[in-house]
Coordinates of C-alpha atoms and ligand atoms in Angstrom, one line a residue:
Chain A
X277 CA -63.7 -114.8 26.9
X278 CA -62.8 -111.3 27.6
X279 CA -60.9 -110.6 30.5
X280 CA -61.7 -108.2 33.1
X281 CA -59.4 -106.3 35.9
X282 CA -59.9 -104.5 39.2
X283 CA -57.4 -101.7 39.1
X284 CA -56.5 -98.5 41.4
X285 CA -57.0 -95.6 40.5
X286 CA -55.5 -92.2 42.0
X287 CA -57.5 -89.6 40.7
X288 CA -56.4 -85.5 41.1
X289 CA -59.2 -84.0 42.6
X290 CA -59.9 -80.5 42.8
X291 CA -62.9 -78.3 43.8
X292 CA -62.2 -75.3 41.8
X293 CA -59.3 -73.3 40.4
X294 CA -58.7 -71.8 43.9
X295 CA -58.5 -75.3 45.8
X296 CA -55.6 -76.8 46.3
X297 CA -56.3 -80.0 45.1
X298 CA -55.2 -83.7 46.5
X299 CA -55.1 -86.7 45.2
X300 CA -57.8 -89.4 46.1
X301 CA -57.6 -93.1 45.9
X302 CA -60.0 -95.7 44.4
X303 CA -60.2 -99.0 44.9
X304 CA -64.1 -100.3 45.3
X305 CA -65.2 -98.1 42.4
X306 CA -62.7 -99.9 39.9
X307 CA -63.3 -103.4 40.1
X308 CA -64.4 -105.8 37.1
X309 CA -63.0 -103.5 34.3
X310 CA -63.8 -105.3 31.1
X311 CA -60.4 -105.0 28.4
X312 CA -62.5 -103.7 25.9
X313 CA -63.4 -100.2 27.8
X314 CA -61.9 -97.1 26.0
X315 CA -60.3 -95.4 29.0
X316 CA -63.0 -92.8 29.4
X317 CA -65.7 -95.5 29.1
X318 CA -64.0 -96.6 32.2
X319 CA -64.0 -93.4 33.9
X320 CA -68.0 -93.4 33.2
X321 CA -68.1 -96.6 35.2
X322 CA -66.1 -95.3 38.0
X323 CA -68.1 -92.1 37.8
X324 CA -71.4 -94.1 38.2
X325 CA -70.3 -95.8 40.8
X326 CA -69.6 -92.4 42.9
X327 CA -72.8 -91.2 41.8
X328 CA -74.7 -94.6 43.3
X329 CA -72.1 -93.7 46.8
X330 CA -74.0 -89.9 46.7
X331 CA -70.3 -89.0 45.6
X332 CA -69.3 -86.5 43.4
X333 CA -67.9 -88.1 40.0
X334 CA -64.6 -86.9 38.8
X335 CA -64.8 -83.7 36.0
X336 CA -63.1 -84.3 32.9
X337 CA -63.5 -83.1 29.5
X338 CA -64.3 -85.3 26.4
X339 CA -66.3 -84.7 23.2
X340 CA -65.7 -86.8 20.3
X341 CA -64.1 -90.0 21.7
X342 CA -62.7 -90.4 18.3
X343 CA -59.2 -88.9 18.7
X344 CA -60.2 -85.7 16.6
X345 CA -61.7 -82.8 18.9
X346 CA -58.6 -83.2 21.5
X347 CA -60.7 -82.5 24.4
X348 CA -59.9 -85.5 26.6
X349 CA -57.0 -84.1 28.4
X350 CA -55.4 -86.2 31.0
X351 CA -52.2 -87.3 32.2
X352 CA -52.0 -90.8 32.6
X353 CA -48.8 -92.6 35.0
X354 CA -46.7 -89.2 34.0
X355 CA -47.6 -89.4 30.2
X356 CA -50.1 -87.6 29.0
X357 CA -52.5 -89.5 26.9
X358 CA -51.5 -92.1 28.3
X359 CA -48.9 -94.8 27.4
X360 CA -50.0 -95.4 23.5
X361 CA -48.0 -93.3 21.0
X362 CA -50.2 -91.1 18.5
X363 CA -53.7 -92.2 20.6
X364 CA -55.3 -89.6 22.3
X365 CA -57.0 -90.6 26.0
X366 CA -60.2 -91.3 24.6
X367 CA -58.6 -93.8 22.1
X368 CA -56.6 -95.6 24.8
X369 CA -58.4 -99.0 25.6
X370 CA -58.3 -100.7 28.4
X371 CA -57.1 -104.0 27.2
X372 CA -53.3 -101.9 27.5
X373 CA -53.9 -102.4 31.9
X374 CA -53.9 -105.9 33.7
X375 CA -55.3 -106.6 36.9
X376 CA -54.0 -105.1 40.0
X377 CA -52.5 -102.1 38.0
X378 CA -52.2 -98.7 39.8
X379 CA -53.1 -95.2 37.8
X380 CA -52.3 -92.3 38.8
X381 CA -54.4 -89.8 36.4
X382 CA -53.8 -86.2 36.8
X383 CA -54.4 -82.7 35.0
X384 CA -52.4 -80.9 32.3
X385 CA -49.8 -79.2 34.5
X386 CA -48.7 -75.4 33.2
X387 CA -49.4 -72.1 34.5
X388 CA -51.6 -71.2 31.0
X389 CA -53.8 -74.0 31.9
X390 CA -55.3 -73.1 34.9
X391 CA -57.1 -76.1 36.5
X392 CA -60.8 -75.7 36.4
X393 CA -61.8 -79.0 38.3
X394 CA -60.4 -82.2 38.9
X395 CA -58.8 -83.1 35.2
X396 CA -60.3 -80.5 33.3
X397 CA -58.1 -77.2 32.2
X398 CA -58.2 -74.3 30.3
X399 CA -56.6 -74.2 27.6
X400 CA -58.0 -70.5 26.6
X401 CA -54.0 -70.1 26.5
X402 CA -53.8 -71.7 23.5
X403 CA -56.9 -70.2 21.4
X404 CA -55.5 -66.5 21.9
X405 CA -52.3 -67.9 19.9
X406 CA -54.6 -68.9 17.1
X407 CA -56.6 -65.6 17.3
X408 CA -53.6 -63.6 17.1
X409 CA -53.0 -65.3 13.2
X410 CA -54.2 -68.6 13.0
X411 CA -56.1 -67.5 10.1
X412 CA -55.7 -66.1 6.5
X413 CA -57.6 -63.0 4.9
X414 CA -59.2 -63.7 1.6
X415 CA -62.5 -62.0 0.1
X416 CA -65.3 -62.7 0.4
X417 CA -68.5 -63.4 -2.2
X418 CA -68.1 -66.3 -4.1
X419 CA -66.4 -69.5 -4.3
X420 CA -63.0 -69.2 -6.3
X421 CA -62.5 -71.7 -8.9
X422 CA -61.5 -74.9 -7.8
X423 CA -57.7 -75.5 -8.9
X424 CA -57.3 -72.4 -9.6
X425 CA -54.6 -72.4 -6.9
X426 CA -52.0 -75.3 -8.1
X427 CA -50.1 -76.8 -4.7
X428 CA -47.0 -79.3 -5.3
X429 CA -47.6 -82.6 -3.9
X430 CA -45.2 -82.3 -1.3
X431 CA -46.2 -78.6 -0.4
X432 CA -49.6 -79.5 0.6
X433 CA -48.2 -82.8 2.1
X434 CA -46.3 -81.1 4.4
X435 CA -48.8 -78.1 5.1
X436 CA -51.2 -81.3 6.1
X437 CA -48.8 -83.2 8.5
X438 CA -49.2 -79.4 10.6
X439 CA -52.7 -79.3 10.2
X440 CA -53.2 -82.8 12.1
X441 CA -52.8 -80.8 15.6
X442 CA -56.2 -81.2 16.8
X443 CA -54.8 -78.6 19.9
X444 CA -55.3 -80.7 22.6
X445 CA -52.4 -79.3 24.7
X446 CA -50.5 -82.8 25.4
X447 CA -47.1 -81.0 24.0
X448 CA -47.6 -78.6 27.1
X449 CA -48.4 -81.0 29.2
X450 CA -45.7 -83.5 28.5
X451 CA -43.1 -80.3 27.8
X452 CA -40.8 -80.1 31.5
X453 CA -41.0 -76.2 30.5
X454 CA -44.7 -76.1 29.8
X455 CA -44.0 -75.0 26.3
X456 CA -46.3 -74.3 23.6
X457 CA -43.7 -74.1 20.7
X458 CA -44.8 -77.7 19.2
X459 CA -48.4 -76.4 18.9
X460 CA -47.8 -72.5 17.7
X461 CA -45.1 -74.1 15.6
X462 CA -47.2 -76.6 13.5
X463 CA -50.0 -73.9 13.2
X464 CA -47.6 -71.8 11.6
X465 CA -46.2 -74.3 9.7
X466 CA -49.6 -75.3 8.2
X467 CA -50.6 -71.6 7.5
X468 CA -47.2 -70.5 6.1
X469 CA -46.3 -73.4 4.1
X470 CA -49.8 -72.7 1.5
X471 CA -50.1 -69.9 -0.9
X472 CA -52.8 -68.9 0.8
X473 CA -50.8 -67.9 3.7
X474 CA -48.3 -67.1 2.3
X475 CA -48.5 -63.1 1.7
X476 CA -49.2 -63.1 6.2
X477 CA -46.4 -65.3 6.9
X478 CA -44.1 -62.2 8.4
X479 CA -47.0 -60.2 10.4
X480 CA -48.9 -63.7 11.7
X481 CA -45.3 -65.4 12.7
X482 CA -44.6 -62.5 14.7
X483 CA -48.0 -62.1 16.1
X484 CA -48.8 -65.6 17.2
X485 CA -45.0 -66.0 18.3
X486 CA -46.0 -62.8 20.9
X487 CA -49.5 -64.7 22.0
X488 CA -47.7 -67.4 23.4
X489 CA -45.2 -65.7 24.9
X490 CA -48.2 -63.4 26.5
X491 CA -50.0 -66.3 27.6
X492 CA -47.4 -67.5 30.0
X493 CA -45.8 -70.7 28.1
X494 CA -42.1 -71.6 29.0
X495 CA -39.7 -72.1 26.1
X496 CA -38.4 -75.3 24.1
X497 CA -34.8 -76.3 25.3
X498 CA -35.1 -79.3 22.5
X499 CA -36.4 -82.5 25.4
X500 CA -38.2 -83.5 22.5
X501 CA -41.1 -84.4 25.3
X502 CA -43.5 -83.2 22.8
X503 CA -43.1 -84.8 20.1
X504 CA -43.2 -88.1 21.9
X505 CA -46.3 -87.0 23.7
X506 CA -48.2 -85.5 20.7
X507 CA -51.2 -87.8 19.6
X508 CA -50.7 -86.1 15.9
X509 CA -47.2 -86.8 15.3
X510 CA -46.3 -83.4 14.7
X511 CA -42.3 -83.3 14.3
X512 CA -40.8 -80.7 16.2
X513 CA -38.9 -79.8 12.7
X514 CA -41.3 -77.5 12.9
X515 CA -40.0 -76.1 16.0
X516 CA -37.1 -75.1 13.7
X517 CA -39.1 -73.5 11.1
X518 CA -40.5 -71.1 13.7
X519 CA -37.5 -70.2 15.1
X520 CA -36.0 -69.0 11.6
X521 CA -39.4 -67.9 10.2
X522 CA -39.5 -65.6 13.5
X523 CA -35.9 -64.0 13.2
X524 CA -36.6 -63.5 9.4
X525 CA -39.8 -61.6 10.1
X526 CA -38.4 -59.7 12.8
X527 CA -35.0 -58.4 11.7
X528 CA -35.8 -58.4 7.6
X529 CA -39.6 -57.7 7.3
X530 CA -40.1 -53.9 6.4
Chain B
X25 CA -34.9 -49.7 17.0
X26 CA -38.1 -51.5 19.0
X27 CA -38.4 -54.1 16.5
X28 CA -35.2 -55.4 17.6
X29 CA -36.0 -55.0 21.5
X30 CA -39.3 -57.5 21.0
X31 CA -37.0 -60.1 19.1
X32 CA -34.2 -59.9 22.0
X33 CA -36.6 -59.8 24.5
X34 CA -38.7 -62.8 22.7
X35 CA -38.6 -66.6 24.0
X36 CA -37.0 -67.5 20.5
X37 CA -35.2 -63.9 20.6
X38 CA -33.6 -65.6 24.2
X39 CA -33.1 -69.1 22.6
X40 CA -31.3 -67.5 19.8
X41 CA -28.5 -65.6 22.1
X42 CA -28.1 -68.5 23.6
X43 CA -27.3 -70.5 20.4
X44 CA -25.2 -67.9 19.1
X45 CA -23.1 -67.7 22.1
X46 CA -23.0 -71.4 22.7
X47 CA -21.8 -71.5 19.3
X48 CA -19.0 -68.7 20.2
X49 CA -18.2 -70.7 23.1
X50 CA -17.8 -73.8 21.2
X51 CA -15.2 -72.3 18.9
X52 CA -12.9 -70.9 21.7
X53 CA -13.4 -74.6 23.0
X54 CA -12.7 -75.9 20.2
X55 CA -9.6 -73.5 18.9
X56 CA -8.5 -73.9 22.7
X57 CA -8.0 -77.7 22.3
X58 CA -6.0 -78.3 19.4
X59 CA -3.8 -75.6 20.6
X60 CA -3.1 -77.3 23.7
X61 CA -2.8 -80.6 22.2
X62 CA 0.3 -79.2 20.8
X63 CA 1.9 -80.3 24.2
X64 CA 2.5 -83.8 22.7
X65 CA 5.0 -82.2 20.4
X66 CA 7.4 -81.2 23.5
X67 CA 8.1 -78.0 25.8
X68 CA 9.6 -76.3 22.4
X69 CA 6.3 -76.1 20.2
X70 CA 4.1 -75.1 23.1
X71 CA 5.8 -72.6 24.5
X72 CA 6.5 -70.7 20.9
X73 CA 2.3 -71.0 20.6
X74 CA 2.2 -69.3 23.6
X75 CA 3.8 -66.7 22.7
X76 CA 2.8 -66.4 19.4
X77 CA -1.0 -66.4 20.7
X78 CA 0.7 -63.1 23.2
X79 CA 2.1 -61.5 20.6
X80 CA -1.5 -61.1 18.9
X81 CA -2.0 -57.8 21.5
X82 CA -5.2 -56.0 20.5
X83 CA -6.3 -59.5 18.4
X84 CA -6.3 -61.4 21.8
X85 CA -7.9 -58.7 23.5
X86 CA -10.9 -58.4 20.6
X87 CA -11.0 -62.0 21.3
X88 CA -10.8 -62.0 25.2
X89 CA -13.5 -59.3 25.0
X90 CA -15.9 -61.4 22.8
X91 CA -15.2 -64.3 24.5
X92 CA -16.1 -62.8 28.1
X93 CA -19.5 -61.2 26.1
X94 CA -20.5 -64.4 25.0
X95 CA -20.1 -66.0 28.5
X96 CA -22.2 -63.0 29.8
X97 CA -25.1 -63.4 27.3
X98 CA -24.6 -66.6 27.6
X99 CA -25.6 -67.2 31.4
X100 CA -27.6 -64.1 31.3
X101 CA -30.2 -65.5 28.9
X102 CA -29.4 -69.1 30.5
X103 CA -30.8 -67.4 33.6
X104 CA -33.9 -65.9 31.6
X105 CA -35.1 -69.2 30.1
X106 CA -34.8 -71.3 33.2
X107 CA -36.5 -68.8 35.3
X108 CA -39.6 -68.5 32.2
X109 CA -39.5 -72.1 32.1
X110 CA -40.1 -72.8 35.5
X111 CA -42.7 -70.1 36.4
X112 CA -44.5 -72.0 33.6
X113 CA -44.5 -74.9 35.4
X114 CA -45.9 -74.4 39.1
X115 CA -47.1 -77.6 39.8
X116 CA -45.3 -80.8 39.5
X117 CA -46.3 -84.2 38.3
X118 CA -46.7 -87.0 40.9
X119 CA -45.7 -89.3 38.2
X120 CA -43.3 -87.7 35.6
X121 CA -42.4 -89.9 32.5
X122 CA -39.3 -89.1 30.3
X123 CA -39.6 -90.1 27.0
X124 CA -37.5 -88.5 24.7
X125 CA -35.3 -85.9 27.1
X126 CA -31.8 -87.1 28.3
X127 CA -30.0 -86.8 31.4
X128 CA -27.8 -84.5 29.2
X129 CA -30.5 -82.5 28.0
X130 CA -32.5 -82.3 31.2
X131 CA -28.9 -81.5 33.2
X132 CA -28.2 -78.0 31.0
X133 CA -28.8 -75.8 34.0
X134 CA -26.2 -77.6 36.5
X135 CA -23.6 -78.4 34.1
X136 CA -23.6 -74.9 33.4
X137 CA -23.4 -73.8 36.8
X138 CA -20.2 -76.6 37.2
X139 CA -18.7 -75.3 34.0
X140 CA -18.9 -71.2 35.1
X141 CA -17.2 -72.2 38.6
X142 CA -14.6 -74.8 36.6
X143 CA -13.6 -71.7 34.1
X144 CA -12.9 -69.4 37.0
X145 CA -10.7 -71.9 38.8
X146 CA -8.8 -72.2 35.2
X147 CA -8.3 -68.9 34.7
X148 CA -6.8 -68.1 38.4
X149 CA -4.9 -71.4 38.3
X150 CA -3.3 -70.6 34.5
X151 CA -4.1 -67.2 33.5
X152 CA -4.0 -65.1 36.7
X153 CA -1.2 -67.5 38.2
X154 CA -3.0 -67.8 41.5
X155 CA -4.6 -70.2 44.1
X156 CA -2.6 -73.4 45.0
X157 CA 0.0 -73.8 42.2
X158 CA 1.5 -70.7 41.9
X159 CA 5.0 -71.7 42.2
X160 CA 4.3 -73.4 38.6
X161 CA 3.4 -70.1 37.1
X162 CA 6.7 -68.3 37.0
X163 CA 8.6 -70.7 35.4
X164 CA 10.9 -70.0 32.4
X165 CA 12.1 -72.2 29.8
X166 CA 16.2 -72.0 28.2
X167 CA 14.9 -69.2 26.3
X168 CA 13.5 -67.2 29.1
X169 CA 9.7 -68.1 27.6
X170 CA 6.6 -68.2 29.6
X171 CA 6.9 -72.2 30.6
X172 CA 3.6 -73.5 29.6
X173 CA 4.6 -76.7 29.4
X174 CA 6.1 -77.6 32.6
X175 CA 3.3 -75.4 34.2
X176 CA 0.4 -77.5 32.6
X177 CA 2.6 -80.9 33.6
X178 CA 3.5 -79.8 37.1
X179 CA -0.1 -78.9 37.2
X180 CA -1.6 -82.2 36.1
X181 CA 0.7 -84.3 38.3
X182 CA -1.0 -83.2 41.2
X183 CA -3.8 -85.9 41.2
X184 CA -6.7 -83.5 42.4
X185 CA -5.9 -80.6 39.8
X186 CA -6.4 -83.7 37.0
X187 CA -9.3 -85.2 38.4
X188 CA -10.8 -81.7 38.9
X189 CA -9.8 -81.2 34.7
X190 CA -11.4 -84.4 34.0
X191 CA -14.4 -83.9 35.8
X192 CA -15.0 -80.5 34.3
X193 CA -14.6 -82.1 30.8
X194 CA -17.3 -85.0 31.3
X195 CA -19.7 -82.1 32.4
X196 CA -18.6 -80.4 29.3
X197 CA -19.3 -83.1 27.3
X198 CA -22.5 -83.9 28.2
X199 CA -23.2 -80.1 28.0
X200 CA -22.1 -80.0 24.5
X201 CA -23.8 -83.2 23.8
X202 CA -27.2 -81.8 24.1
X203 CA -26.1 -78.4 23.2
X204 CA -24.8 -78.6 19.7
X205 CA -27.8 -80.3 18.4
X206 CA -29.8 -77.6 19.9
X207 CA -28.0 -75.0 18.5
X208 CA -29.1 -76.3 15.2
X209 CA -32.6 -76.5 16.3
X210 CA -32.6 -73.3 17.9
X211 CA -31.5 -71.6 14.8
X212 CA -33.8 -72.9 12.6
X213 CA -31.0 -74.7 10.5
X214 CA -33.1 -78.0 9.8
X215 CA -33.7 -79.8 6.5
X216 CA -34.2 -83.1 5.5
X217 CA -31.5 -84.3 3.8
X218 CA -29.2 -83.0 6.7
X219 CA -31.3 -83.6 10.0
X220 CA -29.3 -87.0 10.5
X221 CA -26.0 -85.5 10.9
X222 CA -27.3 -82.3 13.1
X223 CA -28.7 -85.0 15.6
X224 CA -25.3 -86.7 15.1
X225 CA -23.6 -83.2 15.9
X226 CA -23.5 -83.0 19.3
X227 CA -22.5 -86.1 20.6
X228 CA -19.4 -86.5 18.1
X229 CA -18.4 -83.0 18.7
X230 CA -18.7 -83.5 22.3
X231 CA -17.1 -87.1 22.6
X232 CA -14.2 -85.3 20.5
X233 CA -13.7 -82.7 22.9
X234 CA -13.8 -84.8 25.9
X235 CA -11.2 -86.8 24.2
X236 CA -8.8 -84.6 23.2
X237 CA -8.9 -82.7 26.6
X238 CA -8.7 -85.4 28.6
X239 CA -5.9 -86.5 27.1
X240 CA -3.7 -84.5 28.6
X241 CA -4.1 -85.1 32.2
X242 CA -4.5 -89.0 31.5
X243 CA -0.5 -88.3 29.8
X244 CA 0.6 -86.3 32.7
X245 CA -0.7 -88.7 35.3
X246 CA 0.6 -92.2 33.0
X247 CA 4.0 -90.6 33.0
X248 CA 3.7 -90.5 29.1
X249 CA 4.4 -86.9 28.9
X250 CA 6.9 -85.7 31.3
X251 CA 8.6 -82.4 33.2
X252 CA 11.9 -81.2 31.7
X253 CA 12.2 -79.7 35.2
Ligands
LIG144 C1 -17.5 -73.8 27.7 C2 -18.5 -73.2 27.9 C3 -19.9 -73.4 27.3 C4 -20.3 -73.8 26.1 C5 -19.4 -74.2 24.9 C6 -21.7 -73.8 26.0 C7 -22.5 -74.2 24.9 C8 -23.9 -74.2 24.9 C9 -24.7 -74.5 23.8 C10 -24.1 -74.8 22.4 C11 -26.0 -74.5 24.2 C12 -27.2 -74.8 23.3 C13 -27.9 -73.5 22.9 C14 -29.3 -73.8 22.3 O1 -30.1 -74.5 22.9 O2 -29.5 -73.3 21.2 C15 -26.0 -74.2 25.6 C16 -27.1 -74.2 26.4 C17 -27.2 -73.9 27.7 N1 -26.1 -73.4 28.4 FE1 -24.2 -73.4 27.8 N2 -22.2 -73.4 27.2 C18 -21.1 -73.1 28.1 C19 -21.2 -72.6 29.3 C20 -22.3 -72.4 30.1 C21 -22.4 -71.8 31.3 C22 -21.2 -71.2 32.1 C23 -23.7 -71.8 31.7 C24 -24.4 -71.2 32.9 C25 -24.0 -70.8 34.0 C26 -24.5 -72.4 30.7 C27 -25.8 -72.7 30.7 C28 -26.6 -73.2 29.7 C29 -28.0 -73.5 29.8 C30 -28.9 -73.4 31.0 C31 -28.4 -73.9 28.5 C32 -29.7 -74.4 28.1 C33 -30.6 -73.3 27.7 C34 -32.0 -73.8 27.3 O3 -32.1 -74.4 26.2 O4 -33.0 -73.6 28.0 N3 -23.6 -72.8 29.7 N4 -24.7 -74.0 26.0
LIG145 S1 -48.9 -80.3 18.5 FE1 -49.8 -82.4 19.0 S2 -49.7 -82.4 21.3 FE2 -49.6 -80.2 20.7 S3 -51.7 -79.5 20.6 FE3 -51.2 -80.2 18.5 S4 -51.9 -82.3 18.5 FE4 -51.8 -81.8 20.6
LIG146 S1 -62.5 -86.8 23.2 FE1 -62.0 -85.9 21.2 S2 -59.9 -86.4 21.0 FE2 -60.4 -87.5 22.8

């Protein structure tokens, strides 16, 4: 037997970047909730349901519903993601909620993520800190020979814990400041820590350091919010790695 | 020289001043302490350190000087951080869960705010020799020293000036708590093998402190440690 809920919902609901936004309760539209609905599968229901009342369904953003593009941004009850640690939304299954429980599901909130509609941001912010160095420069033509670059074990371990940020924002959202540091951190991390990136490390620290301070993020004052928050498990040691590798390349770069 | 502007003018540039001067800070707290613990070894030892710690002349003043720049820098970049931090943040969450922060880390602003007015009442009550307690100031001992003893005892007996001490030091504490760890963090010092004791930092440093500061007023007030006059 699988077990089923009615829940309540308080959804953010917002026209357009310029509304003001409110939030709007639902009741009718979230009854007989079967346990094994993914979260967003039960936001499709609910959505339906407006649709058959000639309302207009509530705008989110999803795309791979596996927990890898890091679209599905919503905060769910103050956490964003929702309550499951290292699970994006889309991941989150209903089987967590029991009958009668009330949601209150709201938007990334920072000043870089400018609300589009209802739950979806932008999060533009956060690809003009990649942009400014996300990436290394190599030649082009053909393939290099594979192995040709030996990594150590823990090197490329440690390179591929930063690389797991699927950018999905959440450290933002769950920052107090609105901080981007956990994200631009592990992007640096994963970039500087290679060979590859290593003969950038100065000029990209510095430039992707100045992106996010462009775009409008707050700073870290160590909560730690993000780390709980982050569906990756990024560590914000990494935090600590920007904040030396960015005095070293601005005070002893030439 | 603009390279240098950009870093200072950076959010990490900002983070870093504030690390460095928390860490000045936390010295002179720290330096301050044990030399006014020496008041558990009598009027005699206490009142020599004082004037010993005169006698430095230009030494104190290099150090009164750095000291008042790191309290500048200090709230000036405080100021710069928590106004960034909370244009960045317009909107509010209806529901806002705290995971990871503590009320010690999430309280940084305040107990600074507590701390700036606490150290201005301090200096006017013991440094300036104003406000309330004056009488205390002038005081001599046999030797016609600066009585620093029977100033700070007279001082503590009156119930409010103690609780006022203690107060300040639990804010303290908690400020130093959250602080010291962050300091670490802040400057990038972060390794493996060491990250336990940096998280362990702050709140031993900070439990020692209010310790060893409170410790005077709870003597005063318990009658343990007593005025010769
Ligand atoms: C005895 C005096 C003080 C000591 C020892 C001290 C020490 C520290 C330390 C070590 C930090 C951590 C720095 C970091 O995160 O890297 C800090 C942060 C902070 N201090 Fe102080 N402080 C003192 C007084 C003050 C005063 C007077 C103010 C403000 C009026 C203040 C406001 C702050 C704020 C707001 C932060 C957090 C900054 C952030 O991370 O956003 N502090 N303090
Ligand atoms: S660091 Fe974590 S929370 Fe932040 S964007 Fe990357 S995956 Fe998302
Ligand atoms: S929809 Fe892709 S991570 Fe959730």
């Amino acid at each position: 037997m699988s077990r089923t809920m009615n829940l309540t919902l308080n959804v953010w609901r917002q026209k357009d970047s310029k509304d003001s936004g409110e939030f709007e309760k639902y009741t009718e539209e979230c009854k007989d909730i079967s346990e094994h609905m993914s979260f967003l599968e039960m936001l499709d229901v609910v959505n339906e349901r407006l649709i058959e009342k000639g309302k207009l369904p509530i705008a989110f953003d999803s795309d791979c519903r596996e927990g890898i593009c890091g679209t599905c941004s919503m905060v769910i009850n103050g956490r964003p993601h929702g309550p499951w640690k290292k699970t994006t939304a889309c991941q989150l299954h209903m089987r967590e909620y029991k009958d009668g429980d009330v949601l209150y599901i709201e938007p990334w909130r920072a000043k870089s993520f400018p609300v589009l509609q209802d739950l979806m941001v932008d999060r533009e912010a956060l690809d003009s800190i990649v942009q400014a160095g996300g990436y290394i420069s190599t030649n082009c033509g053909s393939a290099p020979d594979a192995n040709s670059i030996q990594i150590g074990k823990e090197i490329s371990d440690a390179a591929m814990d930063a690389a797991a940020c699927i950018g999905c924002g959440a450290c933002v959202a769950a920052c107090p400041n609105s901080s981007a540091m956990l994200f631009t951190a592990a992007k640096l991390s994963h970039m500087n820590t290679l060979p590859q990136g290593k003969p950038e490390v100065a000029k990209r620290t510095i430039a992707m350091v100045e992106a996010m301070d462009k775009a409008g993020f707050g700073n870290c004052s160590n909560h730690l919010e993000c780390e709980a928050a982050c569906p990756k498990d990024i560590k914000a040691t990494v935090i600590a790695e920007m904040n030396r590798g960015y005095a070293k390349a601005s005070l002893l770069k030439r | 020289m603009s390279w240098f502007g950009n870093y200072i003018k950076s959010s990490i540039g900002a983070k870093h001043l504030m690390a460095i001067t928390g860490l000045m800070l936390l010295g002179f707290v720290l330096a301050h302490m044990l030399g006014n613990l020496q008041i558990f070894m009598g009027q005699a030892a206490i009142n020599a350190y004082a004037v010993k710690l005169q006698s430095l002349g230009v030494l104190l003043w290099i150090m009164r000087g750095g000291l008042v720049l790191a309290v500048l820098v200090h709230i000036y970049s405080a100021m710069r951080l928590v106004s960034m931090n909370s244009a960045a943040r317009p909107v509010k969450y209806k529901m806002a869960f705290k995971d990871k922060s503590s009320f010690a880390s999430r309280t940084m602003k305040w107990g600074g705010i507590i701390l700036i007015l606490f150290l201005i009442f301090h200096l006017v009550q013991l440094t300036l020799g104003g406000g309330p307690l004056k009488a205390n100031f002038n005081l001599l001992d046999e030797y016609g020293r600066h009585d620093v003893y029977n100033m700070t005892v007279l001082g503590f007996q009156n119930v409010a000036v103690a609780a006022s001490y203690l107060v300040a030091m639990l804010v303290l504490c908690f400020h130093l708590s959250h602080g010291v760890t962050s300091l670490f963090q802040s400057l990038g010092i972060n390794h493996p093998k060491y990250n336990g004791m940096i998280k362990m930092a702050g709140p031993s440093i900070a439990t020692l402190v209010l310790i060893g500061n409170c410790s005077m007023p709870i003597a005063v007030l318990a009658g343990w440690v007593k005025a010769t006059v």
